[in-house]
Coordinates of C-alpha atoms and ligand atoms in Angstrom, one line a residue:
Chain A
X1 CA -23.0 46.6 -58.2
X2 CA -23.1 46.1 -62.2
X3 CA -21.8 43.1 -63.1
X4 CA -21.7 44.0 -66.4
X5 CA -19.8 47.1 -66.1
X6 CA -17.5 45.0 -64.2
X7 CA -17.0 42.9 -67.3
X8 CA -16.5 45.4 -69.5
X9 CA -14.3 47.0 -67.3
X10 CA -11.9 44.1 -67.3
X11 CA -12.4 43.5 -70.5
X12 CA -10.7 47.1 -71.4
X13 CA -8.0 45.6 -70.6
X14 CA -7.9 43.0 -73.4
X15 CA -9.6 39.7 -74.6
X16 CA -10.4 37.1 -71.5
X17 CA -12.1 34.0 -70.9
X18 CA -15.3 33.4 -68.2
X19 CA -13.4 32.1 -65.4
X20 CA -10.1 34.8 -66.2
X21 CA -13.0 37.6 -65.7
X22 CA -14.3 36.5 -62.9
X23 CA -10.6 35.7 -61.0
X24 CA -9.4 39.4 -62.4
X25 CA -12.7 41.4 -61.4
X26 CA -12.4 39.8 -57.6
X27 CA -8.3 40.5 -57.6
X28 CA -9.0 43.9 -58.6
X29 CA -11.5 44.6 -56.3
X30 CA -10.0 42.9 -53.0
X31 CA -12.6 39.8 -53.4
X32 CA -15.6 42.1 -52.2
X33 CA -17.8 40.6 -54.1
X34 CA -17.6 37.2 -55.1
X35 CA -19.0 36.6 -58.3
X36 CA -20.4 33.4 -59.5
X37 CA -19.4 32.0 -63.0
X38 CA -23.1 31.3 -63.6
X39 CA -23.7 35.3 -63.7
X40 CA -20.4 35.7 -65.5
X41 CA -22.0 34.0 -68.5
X42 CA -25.3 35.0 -68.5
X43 CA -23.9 38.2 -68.5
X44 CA -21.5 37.6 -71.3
X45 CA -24.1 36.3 -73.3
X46 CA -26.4 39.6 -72.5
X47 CA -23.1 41.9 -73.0
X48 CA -23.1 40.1 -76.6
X49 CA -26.3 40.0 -77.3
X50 CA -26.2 44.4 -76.9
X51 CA -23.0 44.1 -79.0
X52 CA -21.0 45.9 -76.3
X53 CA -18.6 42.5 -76.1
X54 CA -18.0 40.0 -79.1
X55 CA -16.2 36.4 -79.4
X56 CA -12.8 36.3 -80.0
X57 CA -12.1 32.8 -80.9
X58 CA -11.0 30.0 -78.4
X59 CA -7.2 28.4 -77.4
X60 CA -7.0 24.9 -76.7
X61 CA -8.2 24.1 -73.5
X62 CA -11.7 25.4 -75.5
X63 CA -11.8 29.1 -73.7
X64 CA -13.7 31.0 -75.5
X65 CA -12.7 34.2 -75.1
X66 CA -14.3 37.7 -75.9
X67 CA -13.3 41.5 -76.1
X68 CA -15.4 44.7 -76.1
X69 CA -16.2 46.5 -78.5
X70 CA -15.9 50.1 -79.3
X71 CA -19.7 50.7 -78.2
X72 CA -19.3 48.5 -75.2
X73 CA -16.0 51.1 -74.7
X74 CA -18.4 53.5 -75.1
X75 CA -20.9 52.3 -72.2
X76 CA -17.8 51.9 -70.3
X77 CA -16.7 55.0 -70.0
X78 CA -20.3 56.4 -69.7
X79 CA -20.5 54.5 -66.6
X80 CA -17.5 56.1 -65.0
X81 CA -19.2 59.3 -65.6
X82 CA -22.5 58.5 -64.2
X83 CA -22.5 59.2 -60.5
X84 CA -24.0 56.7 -58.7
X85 CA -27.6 57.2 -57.2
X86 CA -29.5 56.3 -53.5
X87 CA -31.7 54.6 -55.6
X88 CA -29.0 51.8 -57.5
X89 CA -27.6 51.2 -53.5
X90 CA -29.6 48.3 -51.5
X91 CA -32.5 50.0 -49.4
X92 CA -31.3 50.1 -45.9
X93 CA -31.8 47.2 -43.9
X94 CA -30.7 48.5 -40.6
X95 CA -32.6 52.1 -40.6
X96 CA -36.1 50.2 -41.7
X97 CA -35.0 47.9 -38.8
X98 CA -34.8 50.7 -36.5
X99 CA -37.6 52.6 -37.2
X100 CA -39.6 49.5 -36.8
X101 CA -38.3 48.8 -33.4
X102 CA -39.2 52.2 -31.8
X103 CA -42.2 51.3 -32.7
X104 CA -43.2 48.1 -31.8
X105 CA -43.5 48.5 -28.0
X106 CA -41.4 46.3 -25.5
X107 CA -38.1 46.5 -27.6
X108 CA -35.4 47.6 -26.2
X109 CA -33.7 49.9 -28.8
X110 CA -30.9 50.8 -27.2
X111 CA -29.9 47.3 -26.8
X112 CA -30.3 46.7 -30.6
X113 CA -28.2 49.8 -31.4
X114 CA -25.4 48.5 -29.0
X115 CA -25.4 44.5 -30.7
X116 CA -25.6 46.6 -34.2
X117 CA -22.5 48.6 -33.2
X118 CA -20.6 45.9 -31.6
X119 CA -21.1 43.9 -34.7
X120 CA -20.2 47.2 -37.4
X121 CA -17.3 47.4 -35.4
X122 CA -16.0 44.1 -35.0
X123 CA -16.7 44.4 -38.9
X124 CA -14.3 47.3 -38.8
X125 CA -11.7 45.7 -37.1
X126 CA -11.4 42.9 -39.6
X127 CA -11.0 45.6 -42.1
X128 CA -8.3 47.2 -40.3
X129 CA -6.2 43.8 -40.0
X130 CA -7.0 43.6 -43.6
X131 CA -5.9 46.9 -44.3
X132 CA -2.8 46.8 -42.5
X133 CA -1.4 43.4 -44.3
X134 CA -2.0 45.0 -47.4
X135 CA 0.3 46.4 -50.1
X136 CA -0.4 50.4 -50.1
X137 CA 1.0 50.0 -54.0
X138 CA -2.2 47.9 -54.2
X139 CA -4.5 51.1 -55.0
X140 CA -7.7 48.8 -56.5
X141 CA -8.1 46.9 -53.4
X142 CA -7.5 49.6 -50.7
X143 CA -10.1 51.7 -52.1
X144 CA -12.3 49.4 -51.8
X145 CA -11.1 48.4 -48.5
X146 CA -11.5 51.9 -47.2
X147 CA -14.8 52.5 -48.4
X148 CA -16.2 49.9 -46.4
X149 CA -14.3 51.1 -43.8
X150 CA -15.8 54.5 -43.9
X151 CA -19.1 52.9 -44.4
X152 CA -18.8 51.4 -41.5
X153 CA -17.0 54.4 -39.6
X154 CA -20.4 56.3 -40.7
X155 CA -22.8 53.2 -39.8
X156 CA -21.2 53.5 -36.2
X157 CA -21.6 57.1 -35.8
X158 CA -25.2 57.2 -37.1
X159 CA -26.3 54.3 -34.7
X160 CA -24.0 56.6 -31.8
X161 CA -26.4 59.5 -32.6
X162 CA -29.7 57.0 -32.7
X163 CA -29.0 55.6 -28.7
X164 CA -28.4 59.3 -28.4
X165 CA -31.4 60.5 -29.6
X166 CA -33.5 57.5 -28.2
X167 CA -32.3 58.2 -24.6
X168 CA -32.6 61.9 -24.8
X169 CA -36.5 61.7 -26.3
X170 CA -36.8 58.8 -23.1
X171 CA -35.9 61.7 -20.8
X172 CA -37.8 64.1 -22.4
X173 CA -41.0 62.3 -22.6
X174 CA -40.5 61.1 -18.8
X175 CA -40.5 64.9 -17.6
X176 CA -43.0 65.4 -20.4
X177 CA -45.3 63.3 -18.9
X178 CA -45.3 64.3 -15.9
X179 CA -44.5 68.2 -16.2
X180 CA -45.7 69.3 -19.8
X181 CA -48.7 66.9 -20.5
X182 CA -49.3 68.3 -23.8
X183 CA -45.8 68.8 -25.4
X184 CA -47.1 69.8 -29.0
X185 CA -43.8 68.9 -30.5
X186 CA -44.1 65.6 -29.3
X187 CA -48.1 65.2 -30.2
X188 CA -48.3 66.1 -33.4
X189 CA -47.9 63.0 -34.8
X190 CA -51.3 61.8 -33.5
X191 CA -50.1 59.0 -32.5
X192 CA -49.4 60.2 -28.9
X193 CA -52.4 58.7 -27.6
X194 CA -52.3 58.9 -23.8
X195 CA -51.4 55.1 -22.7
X196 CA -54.3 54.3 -20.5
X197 CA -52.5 51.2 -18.3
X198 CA -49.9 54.1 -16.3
X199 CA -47.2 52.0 -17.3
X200 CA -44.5 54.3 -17.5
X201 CA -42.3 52.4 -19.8
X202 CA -45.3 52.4 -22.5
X203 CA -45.9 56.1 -21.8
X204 CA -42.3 57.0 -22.6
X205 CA -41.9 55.0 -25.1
X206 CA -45.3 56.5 -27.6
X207 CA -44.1 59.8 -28.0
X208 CA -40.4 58.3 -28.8
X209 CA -42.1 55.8 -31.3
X210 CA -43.7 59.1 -33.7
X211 CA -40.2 61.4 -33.8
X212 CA -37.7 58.6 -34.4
X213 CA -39.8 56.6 -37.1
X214 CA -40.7 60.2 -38.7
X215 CA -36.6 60.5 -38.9
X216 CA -36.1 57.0 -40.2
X217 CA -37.8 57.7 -43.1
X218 CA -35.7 60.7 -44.1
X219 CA -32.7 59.0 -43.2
Chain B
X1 CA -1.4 38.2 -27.9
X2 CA -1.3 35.8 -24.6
X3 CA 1.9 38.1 -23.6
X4 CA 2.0 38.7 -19.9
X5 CA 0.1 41.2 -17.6
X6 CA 1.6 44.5 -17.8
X7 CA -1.5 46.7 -16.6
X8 CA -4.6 45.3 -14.4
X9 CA -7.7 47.6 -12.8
X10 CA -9.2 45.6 -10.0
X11 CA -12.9 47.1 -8.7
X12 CA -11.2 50.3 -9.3
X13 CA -13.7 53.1 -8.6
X14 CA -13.0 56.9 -8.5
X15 CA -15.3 59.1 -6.9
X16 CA -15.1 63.1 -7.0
X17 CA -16.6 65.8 -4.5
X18 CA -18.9 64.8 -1.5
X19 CA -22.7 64.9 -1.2
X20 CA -24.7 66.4 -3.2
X21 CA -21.7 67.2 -5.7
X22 CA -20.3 63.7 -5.4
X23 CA -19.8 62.6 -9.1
X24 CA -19.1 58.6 -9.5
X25 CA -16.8 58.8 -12.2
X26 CA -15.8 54.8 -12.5
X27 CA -18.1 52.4 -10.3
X28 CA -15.9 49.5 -10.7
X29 CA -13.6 48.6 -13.4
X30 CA -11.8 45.4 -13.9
X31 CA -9.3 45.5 -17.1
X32 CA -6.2 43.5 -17.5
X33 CA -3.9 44.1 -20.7
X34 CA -1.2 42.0 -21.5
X35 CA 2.2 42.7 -23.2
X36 CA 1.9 42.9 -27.2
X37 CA -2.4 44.1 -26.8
X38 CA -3.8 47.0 -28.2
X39 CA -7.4 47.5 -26.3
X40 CA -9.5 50.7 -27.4
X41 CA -12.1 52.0 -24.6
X42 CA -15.1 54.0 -26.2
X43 CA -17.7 55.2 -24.5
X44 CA -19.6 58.6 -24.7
X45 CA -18.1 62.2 -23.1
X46 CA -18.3 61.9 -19.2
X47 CA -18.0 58.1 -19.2
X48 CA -15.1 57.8 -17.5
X49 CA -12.3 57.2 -20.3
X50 CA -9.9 59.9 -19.0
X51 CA -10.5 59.5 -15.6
X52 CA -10.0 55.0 -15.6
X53 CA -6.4 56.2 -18.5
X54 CA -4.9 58.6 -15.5
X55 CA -5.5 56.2 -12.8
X56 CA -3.9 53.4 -14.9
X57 CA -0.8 55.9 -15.6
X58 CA -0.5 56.4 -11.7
X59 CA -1.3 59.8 -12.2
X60 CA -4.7 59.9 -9.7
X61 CA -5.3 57.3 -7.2
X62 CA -8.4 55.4 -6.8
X63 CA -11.1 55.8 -4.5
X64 CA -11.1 52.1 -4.0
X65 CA -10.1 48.6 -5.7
X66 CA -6.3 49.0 -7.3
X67 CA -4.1 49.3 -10.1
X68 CA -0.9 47.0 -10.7
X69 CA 1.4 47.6 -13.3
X70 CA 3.8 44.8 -14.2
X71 CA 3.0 43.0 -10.8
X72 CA 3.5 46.5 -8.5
X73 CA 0.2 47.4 -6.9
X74 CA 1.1 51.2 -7.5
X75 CA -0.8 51.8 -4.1
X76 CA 2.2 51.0 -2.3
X77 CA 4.8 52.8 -4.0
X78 CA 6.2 56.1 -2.5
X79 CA 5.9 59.5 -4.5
X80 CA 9.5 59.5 -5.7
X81 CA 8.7 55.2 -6.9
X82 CA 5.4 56.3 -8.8
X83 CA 7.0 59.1 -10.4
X84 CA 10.1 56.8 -11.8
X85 CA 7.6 54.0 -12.8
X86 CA 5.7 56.8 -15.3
X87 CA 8.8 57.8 -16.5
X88 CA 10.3 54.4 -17.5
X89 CA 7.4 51.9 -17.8
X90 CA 4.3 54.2 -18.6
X91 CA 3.8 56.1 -22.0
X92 CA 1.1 58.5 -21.8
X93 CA -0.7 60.8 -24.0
X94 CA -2.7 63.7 -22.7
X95 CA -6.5 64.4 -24.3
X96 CA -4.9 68.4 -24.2
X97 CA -0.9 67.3 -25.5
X98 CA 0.3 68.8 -21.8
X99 CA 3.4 69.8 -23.2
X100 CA 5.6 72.4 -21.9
X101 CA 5.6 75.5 -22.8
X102 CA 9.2 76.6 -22.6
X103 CA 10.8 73.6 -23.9
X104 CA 10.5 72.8 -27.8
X105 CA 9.8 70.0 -29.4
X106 CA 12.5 68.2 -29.0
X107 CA 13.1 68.4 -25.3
X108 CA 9.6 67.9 -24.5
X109 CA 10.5 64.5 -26.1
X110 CA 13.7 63.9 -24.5
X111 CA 13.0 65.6 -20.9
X112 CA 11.5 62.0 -19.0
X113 CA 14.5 60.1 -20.6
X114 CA 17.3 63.1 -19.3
X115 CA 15.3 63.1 -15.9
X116 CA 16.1 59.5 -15.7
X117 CA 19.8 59.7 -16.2
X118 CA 20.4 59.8 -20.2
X119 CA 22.8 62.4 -21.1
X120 CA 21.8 65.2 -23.1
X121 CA 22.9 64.8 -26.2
X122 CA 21.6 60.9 -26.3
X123 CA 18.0 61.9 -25.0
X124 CA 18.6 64.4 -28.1
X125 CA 19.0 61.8 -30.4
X126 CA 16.7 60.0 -29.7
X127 CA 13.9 62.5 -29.1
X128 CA 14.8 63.3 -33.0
X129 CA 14.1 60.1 -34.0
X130 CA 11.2 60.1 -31.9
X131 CA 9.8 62.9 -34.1
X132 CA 10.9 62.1 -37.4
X133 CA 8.6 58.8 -36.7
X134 CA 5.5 60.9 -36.2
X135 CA 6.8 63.0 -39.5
X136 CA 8.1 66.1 -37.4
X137 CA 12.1 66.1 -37.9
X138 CA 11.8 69.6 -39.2
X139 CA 10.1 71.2 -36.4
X140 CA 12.1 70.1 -33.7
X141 CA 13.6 73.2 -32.7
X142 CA 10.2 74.9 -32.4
X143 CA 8.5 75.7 -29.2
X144 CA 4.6 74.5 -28.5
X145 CA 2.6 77.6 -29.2
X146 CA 5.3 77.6 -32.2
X147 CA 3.1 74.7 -34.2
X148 CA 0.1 73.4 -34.8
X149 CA -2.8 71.5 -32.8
X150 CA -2.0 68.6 -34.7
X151 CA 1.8 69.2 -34.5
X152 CA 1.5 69.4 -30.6
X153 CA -0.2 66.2 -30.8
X154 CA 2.2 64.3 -32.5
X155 CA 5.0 65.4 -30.1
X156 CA 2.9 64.7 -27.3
X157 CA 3.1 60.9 -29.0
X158 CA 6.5 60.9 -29.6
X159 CA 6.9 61.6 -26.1
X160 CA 4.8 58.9 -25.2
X161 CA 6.6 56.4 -27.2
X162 CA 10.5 57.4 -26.5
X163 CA 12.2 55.0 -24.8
X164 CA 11.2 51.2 -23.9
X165 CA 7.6 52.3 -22.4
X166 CA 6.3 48.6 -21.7
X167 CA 3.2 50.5 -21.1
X168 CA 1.4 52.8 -23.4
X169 CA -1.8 55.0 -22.6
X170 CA -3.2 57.3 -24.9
X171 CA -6.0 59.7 -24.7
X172 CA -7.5 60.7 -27.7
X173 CA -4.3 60.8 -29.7
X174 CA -5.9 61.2 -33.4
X175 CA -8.4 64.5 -32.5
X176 CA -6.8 67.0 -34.1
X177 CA -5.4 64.9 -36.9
X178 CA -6.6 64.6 -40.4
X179 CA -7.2 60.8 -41.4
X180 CA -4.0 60.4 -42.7
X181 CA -2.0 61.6 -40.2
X182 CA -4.0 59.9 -37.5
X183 CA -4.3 56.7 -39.2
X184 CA -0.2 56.6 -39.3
X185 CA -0.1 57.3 -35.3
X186 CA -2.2 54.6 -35.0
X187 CA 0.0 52.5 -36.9
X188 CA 2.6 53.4 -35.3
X189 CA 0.8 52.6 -32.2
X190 CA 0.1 49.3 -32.9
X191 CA 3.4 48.3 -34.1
X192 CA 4.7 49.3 -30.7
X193 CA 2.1 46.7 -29.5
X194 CA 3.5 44.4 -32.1
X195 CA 6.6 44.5 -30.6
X196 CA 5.9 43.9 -27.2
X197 CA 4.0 46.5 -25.5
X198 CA 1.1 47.2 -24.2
X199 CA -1.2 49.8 -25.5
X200 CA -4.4 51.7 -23.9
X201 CA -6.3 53.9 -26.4
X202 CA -9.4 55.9 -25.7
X203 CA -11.1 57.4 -28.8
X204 CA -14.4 58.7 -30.4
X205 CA -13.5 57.3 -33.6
X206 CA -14.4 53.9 -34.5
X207 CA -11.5 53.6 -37.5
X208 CA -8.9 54.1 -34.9
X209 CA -10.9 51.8 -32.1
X210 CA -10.7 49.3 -34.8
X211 CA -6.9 49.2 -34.7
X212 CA -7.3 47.2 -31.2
X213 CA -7.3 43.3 -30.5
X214 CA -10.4 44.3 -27.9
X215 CA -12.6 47.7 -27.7
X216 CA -14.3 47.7 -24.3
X217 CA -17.3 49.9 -24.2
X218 CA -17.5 52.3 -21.0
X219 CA -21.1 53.4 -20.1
X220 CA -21.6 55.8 -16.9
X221 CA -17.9 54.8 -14.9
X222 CA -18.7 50.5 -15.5
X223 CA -17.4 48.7 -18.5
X224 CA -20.9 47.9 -20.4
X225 CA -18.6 45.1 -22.9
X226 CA -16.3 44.5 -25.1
X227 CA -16.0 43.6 -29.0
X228 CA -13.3 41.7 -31.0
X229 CA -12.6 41.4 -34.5
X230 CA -14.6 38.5 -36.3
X231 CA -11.8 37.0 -37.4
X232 CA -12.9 36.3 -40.5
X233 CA -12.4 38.8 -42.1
X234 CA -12.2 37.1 -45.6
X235 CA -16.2 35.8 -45.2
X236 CA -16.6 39.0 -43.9
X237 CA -15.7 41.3 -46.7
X238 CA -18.2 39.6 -48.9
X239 CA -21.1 40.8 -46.8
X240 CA -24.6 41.7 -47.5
X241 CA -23.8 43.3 -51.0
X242 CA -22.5 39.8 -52.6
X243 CA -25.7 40.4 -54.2
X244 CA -25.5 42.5 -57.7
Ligands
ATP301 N1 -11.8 66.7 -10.9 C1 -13.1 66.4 -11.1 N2 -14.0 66.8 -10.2 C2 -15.3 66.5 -10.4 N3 -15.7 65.7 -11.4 C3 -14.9 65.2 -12.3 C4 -13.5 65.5 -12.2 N4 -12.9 64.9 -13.2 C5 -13.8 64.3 -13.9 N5 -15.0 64.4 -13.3 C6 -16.3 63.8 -13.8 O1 -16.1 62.5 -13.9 C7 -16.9 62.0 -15.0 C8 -15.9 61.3 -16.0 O2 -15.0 62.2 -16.5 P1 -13.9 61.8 -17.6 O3 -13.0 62.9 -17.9 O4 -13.3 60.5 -17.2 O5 -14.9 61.5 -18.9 P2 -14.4 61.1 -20.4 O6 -15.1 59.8 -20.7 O7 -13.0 61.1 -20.6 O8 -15.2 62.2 -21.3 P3 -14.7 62.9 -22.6 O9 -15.0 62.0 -23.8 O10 -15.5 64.1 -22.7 O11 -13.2 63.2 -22.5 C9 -17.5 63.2 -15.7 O12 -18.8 63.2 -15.2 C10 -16.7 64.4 -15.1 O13 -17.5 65.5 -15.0
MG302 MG1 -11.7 62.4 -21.7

C-alpha cells in the first residue's frame, strides 16, 4: 500500500493537517490500514521535499497544513492509471508456508490447510458482520470490504484445492508404490529417492513433497 | 443467539445399500440449532451435506440415533404428522429447486400454505410477496421450465420462507446465482434468523458460509469441526497488510 499516494489522494480533496490525513485516509478506507502519524510525517516531509505537496500555512491550534500541487496532481492520477503488479503485493506467506511443509517430512499438511481455512474463514465471517452493518451508500469502504472478502473467498478455495491435491497425490503414491514402482511423472524430480526404512508414511509422503513444492512456486 | 432448540441430530447415522454396496453416508452426527442461528455445513461433494439437510427436514429417516424438531422426536410421528410438521415448521430448499412443473411460480409458493388450510386468494398474496422479496414479482405467472436456473432457485426460496417456517433448511440455495443475487438470498436468509428462526445452510461457497454464527465442517458422514467468527472483527480488518 502507498502511503504517499494515499496522502495525495486525500489531499485532492483540499488543504489538511497530519492528524486530519491520517483520520480521512482510514474513514475512507474502512480503517484497513491503520496508519501511524509518525509515517504521516515522514511522508509529508518526503511528498514536500519531491514538490508534489507544499505548506499551506497553519490555524491556531499550530496545524500546519499542506496541499498538493499540480505535479503531485500529476503523480496522482498516474497512480490510478498504473495497474498494480505481483511484485508491489507482500510475497505470500501462506503458499511458501505450504510448500515448506510438504516437504519437511512428519507434518501433517492437511491439518495445516484445515487450521488455515478455519481461520480465513472465521476472517470472513467477521467481514460479513462488517459488511452487513454497513451503509451500502458507503461505496469507499465496501470496496474495500469486499475485496478482502474475495481475497479470502479465493484464499479458501485455493487451500480447498491444496488438501485436495495433497490427498489425491497420498493415494496415488500409495498404489504407486506398490503397483507402479517407477511412476515417471512422479520421479522426475529426483528427489523420489526410494525411502529405505519401509515406512509407508515416509514413502507416500517423497513423491508428494517434489509435485506440490514444484506448484508452490508457480503459484 | 441462546434462542431455544428448534432442530437437534443425535448419533444420527444414515446408511445406504447392503454389503458390498453399503455406502455410510453420515456415521454419527450430533448438531443442535437454536431459534434466531444461522449454522453453514461445508464439507466436500459426497460428504454427507444433503443427505444429514433431508433427514433434519423429515424427509428420510435415519438409520440410527434421531432427529427432534422443536422437542418432537420426528421418529414417532405418523406419516400424515411428519408431513404437517414440513409444511408448517420446516422450510426447505432443494440442491435441484424440486419445483413443480405444472404449477407457476406463484402457486409453487403458495401450494404448502393452501394444503394447510389458507384460502386461495391469501396463499396468493402472500406467495406474491414471497417473490417480490427474492426480486421475482414479475414472473409470477410463469411456469418452471418458463424461467431461468437462477429464477427457479429463487422461487424454490420463496417457498421455503412463506409462512412462519421456525425452521429453515437450505441446500445449496446460491448455485446458480450470480454474487449479487445470491448474496441478497443470503441476506434475506439471515434476517429470517434475525427474527427468530432457525436457519441450516449447506454450501460450497465460503462468502455465503460466512453469513452463519457457526460453519461446521463435514468430512466422510462425521462432523470434522466447526468455526466461528473472531469477533473482532475491528483488529481483524487491520491484518497482516498494516504494513505499507
Ligand atoms: N440413495 C442413495 N443410495 C446410495 N448412496 C447414496 C444415496 N444418496 C446418497 N448416497 C451417498 O451418500 C454419500 C453422501 O451423499 P450426499 O448427497 O449427502 O453428499 P453431499 O455432501 O450433499 O454432496 P454434494 O456436495 O455433491 O451435493 C455419497 O457417497 C452418496 O453417493
Ligand atoms: Mg448435496
Amino acid at each position: 500500500m502507498s502511503v504517499k499516494h494515499s496522502l495525495l489522494a486525500v489531499l485532492a480533496d483540499g488543504e489538511r493537517y497530519g492528524y486530519q490525513l491520517r483520520a480521512e485516509f482510514e474513514e475512507r478506507t474502512g480503517a484497513t490500514w491503520p496508519l501511524n502519524i509518525g509515517q504521516v510525517y515522514t511522508t509529508l516531509n518526503r511528498l514536500e521535499r519531491d514538490g508534489l505537496v507544499e505548506p499551506a500555512g497553519q490555524d491556531a491550534a499550530n496545524h500546519v497544513f499542506y496541499r498538493i500541487t499540480d505535479a503531485g496532481r500529476d503523480e496522482l492520477f498516474s497512480w490510478f492509471a498504473r495497474p498494480v503488479t505481483r511484485a508491489e503485493r507482500p510475497r505470500d506467506e501462506l503458499a511458501v508456508k505450504l510448500a515448506l511443509a510438504v516437504t519437511v517430512g512428519g507434518v501433517d499438511v492437511a491439518a495445516i490447510v484445515h487450521a488455515q481455512r478455519k481461520h480465513a474463514l472465521a476472517a470472513l465471517q467477521d467481514y460479513t458482520r462488517v459488511k452487513a452493518r454497513l451503509d451500502p451508500a458507503e461505496l469507499a469502504a465496501s470496496l474495500v470490504l469486499e475485496s478482502m472478502i474475495f481475497q479470502s473467498e479465493a484464499e479458501i478455495r485455493w487451500l480447498d484445492h491444496v488438501e485436495a491435491r495433497v490427498l489425491r497425490h497420498a493415494r496415488e503414491s500409495q498404489t504407486t508404490r506398490v503397483e507402479r514402482p517407477a511412476d515417471p511423472g512422479s520421479a522426475k524430480g529426483g528427489r523420489g529417492a526410494a525411502p529405505t526404512d519401509g515406512d509407508t508414511d515416509t514413502a507416500t509422503r517423497t513423491p508428494r513433497t517434489t509435485a506440490t513444492a514444484r506448484k508452490g512456486k508457480t503459484i | 443467539m441462546s434462542g431455544k432448540t428448534i432442530l437437534e441430530l443425535r448419533g444420527v447415522t444414515r446408511t445406504h445399500g447392503k454389503g458390498a454396496a453399503e455406502v455410510h453416508a453420515l456415521r454419527g452426527v450430533d448438531l443442535v440449532v437454536r431459534a434466531g442461528e444461522l449454522v453453514a455445513v461445508m464439507g466436500p461433494s459426497g460428504s454427507g451435506k444433503s443427505t444429514l439437510l433431508s433427514l433434519a427436514g423429515g424427509l428420510d429417516s435415519p438409520s440410527g440415533g434421531e432427529v427432534v424438531i422443536e422437542g418432537t422426536t420426528l421418529a414417532s410421528q405418523s406419516k400424515a404428522q411428519l408431513a404437517a410438521i414440513r409444511r408448517r415448521s420446516v422450510g426447505y430448499v432443494f440442491q435441484d429447486y424440486n419445483l413443480i412443473p405444472a404449477l407457476t411460480a406463484a402457486e409453487n409458493v403458495s401450494l404448502p400454505q393452501e394444503l394447510d388450510g389458507l384460502s386461495a386468494r391469501k396463499a396468493r398474496v402472500a406467495a406474491l410477496a414471497a417473490l417480490a422479496e427474492v426480486g421475482l414479482r414479475a414472473e409470477a405467472d410463469r411456469f418452471p421450465d418458463e424461467m431461468s436456473g437462477g429464477q427457479q432457485q429463487r422461487v424454490a426460496i420463496a417457498r421455503a420462507l412463506i409462512g412462519e417456517r421456525r425452521l429453515i433448511l437450505t441446500d445449496e440455495p446460491t448455485g446458480a446465482l450470480d454474487t449479487e443475487t445470491g448474496e441478497a438470498v443470503l441476506r434475506l436468509l439471515r434476517r429470517r434468523c434475525d427474527e427468530g428462526a432457525a436457519g441450516v445452510l449447506v454450501t460450497h461457497e465460503s462468502r455465503h458460509a460466512a453469513w452463519a454464527d457457526r460453519i461446521v465442517f463435514i468430512r466422510d458422514g462425521l462432523v470434522l469441526d466447526e468455526s466461528a467468527p473472531l469477533q473482532h472483527a475491528e483488529d481483524l480488518l487491520v491484518g497482516d497488510e498494516a504494513q505499507p
